[in-house]
mmCIF file of C-alpha atoms in Angstrom:
data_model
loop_
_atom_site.group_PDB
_atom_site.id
_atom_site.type_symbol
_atom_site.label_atom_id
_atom_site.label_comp_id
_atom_site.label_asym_id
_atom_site.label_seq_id
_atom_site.Cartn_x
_atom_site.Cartn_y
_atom_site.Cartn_z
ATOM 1 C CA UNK C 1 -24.244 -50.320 23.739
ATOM 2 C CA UNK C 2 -25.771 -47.495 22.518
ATOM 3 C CA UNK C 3 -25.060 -44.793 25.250
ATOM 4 C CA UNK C 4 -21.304 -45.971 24.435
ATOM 5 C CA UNK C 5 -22.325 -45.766 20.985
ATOM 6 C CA UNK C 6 -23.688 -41.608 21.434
ATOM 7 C CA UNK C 7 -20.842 -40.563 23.951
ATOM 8 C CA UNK C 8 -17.963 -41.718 21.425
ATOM 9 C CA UNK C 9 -20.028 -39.306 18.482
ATOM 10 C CA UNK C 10 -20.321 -36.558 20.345
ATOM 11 C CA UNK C 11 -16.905 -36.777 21.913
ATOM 12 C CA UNK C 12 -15.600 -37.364 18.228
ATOM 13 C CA UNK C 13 -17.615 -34.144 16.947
ATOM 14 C CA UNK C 14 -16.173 -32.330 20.099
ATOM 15 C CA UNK C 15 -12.703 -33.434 18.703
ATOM 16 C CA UNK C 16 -13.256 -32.566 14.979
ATOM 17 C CA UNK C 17 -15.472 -29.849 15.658
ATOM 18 C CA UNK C 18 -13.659 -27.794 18.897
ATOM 19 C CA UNK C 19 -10.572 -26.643 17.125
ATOM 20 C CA UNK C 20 -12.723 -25.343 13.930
ATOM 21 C CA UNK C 21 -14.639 -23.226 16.294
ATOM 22 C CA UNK C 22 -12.023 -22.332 18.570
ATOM 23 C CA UNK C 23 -9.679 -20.693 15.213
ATOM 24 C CA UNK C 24 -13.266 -18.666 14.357
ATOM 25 C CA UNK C 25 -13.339 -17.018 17.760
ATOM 26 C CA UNK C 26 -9.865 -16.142 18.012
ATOM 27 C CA UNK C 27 -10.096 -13.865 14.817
ATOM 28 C CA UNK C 28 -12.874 -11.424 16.654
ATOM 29 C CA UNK C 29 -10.872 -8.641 19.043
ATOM 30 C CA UNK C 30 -11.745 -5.017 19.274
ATOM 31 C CA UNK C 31 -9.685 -1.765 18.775
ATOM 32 C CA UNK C 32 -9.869 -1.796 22.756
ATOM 33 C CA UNK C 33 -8.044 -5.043 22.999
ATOM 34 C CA UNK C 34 -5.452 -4.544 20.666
ATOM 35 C CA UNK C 35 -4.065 -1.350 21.590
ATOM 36 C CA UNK C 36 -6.783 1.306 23.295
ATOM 37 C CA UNK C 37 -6.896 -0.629 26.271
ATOM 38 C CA UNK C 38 -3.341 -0.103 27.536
ATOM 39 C CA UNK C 39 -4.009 4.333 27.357
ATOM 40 C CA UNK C 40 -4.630 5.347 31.166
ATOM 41 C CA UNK C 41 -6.500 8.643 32.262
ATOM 42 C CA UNK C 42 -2.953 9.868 33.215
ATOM 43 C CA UNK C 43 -1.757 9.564 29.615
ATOM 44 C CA UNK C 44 -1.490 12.396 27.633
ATOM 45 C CA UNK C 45 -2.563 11.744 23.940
ATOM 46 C CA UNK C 46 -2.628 13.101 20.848
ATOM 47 C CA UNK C 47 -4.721 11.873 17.664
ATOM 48 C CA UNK C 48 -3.212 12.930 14.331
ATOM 49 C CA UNK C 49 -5.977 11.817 11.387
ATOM 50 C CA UNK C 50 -5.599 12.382 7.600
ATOM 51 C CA UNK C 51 -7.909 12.662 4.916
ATOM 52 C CA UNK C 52 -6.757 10.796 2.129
ATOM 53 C CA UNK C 53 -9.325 12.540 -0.675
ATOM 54 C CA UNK C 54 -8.034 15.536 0.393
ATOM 55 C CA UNK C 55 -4.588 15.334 2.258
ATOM 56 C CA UNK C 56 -6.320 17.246 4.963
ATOM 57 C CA UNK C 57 -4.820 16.429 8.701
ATOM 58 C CA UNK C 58 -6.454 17.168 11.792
ATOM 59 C CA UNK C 59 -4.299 16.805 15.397
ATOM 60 C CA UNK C 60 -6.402 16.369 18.540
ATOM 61 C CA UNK C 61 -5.226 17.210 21.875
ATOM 62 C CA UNK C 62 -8.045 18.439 23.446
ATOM 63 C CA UNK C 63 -8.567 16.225 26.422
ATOM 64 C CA UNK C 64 -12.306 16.021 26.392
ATOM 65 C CA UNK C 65 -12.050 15.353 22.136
ATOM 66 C CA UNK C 66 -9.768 12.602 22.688
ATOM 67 C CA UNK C 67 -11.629 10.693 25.427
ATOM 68 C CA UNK C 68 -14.710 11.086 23.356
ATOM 69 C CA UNK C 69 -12.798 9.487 20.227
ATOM 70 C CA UNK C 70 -11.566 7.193 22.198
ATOM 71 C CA UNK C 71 -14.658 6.049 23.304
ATOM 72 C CA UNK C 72 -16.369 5.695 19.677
ATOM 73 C CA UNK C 73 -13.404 3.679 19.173
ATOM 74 C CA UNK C 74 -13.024 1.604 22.078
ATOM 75 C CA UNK C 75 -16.384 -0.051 21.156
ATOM 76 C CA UNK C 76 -15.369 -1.250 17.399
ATOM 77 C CA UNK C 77 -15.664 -5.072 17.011
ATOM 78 C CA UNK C 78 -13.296 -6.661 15.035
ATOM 79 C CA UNK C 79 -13.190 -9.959 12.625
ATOM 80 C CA UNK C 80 -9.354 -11.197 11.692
ATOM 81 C CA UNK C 81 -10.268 -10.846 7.661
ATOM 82 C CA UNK C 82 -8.215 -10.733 4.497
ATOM 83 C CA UNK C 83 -8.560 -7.367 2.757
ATOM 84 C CA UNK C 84 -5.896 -6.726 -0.603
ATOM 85 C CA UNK C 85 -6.751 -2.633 -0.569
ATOM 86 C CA UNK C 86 -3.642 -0.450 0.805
ATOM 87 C CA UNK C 87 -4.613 3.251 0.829
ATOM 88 C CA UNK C 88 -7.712 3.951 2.844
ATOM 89 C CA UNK C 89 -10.287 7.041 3.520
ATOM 90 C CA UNK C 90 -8.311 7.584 6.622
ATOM 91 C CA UNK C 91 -5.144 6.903 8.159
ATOM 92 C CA UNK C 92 -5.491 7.206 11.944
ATOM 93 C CA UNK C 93 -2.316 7.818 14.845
ATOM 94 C CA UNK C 94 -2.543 7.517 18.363
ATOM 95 C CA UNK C 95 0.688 8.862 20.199
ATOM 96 C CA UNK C 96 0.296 8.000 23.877
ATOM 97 C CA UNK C 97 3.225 10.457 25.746
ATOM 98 C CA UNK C 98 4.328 10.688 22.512
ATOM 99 C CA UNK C 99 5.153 7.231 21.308
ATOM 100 C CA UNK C 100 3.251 5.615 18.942
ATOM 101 C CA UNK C 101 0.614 3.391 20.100
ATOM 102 C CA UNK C 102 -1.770 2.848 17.155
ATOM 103 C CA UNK C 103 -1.556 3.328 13.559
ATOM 104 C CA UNK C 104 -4.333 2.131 10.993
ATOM 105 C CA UNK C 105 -5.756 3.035 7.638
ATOM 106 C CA UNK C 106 -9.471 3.490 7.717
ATOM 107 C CA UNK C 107 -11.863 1.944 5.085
ATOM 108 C CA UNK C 108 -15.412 3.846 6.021
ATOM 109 C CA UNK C 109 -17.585 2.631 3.706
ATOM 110 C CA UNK C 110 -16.165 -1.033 3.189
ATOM 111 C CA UNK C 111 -16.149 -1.310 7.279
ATOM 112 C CA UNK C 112 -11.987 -2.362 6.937
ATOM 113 C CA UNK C 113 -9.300 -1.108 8.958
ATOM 114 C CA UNK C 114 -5.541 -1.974 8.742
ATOM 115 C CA UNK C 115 -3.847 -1.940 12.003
ATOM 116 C CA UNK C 116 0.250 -1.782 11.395
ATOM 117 C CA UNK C 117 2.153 -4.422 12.272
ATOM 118 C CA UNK C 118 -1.740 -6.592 13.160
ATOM 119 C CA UNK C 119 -3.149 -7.068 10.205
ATOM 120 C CA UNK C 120 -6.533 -6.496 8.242
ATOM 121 C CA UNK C 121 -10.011 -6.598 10.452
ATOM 122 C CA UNK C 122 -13.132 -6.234 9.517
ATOM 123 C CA UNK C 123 -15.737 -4.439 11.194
ATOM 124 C CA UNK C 124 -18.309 -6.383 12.679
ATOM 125 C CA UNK C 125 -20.655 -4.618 14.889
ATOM 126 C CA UNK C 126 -23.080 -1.609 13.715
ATOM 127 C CA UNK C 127 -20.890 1.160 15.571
ATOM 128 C CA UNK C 128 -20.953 5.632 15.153
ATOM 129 C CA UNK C 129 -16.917 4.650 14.000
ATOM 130 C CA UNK C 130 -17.988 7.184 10.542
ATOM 131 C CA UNK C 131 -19.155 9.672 12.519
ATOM 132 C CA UNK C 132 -15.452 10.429 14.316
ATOM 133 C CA UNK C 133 -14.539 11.625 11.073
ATOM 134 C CA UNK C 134 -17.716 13.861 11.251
ATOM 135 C CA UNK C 135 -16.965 16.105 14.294
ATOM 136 C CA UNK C 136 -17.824 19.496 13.263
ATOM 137 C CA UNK C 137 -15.380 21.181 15.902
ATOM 138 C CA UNK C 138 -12.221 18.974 14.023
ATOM 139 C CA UNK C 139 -10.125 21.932 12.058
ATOM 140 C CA UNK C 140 -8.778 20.109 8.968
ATOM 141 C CA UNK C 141 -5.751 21.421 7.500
ATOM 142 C CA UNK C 142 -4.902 20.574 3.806
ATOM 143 C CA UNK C 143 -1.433 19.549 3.379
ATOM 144 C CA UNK C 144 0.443 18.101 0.476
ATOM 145 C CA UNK C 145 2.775 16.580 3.255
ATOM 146 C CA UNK C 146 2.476 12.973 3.931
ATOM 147 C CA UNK C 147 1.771 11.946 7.680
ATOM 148 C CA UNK C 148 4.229 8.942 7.359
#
């Protein structure tokens, strides 16, 4: 009776339990999974970032700069989060043969980005991510042009 009595609780906290666990582990991705992932060493891409303190704009074509941006940001863990700010430090394009790919606002100190047409994700895992924007060799430009 009591082997009956321990299978039926832990099948019953399996029940209740299982779907609560499984809706927490579909919120983490990566910026890999939802769109960096799909760019192939064939591709040509460009990576158009703006500063939003500034309006600076910086365009990266340089093979060897994009691959290494690519990489800081094809390790960025990602938590499905709620986050009510719009405008961020740094709004970030990825054009793979010239279409669109990725588009996101960048929150650097709060660890948020916005990913259009994805939602708001927090960032989970310690990460260089800051440090993108850093590159000494990027040339900003200051523009009072929008990059929408």
């Amino acid at each position: 009776m009591n082997k009956k009595r321990i299978i039926w609780t832990v099948v019953l906290i399996i029940v209740i339990a299982g779907p609560f666990y499984a809706n927490e582990w579909m919120k983490y991705t990566s910026l890999n999974e939802k769109a960096l992932n799909q760019i192939t060493k064939n591709d040509e891409v460009r990576i158009d970032i703006r500063r939003e303190s500034d309006s600076a704009r910086v365009s990266i074509t340089d093979k060897e700069m994009v691959d290494k941006i690519l990489n800081e940001l094809s390790v960025v863990e990602l938590k499905k989060e709620s986050f009510t700010e719009i405008d961020g430090d740094y709004r970030v394009r990825i054009y793979v043969n010239g279409v669109n790919k990725l588009s996101m606002a960048v929150f650097v100190d709060k660890n948020y980005v916005i990913i259009s047409n994805e939602g708001d994700y927090k960032i989970v895992n310690q990460n260089n991510f800051k440090k993108v924007f850093e590159y000494p060799n990027l040339k900003w430009a200051v523009s009072k042009d929008n990059l929408d």
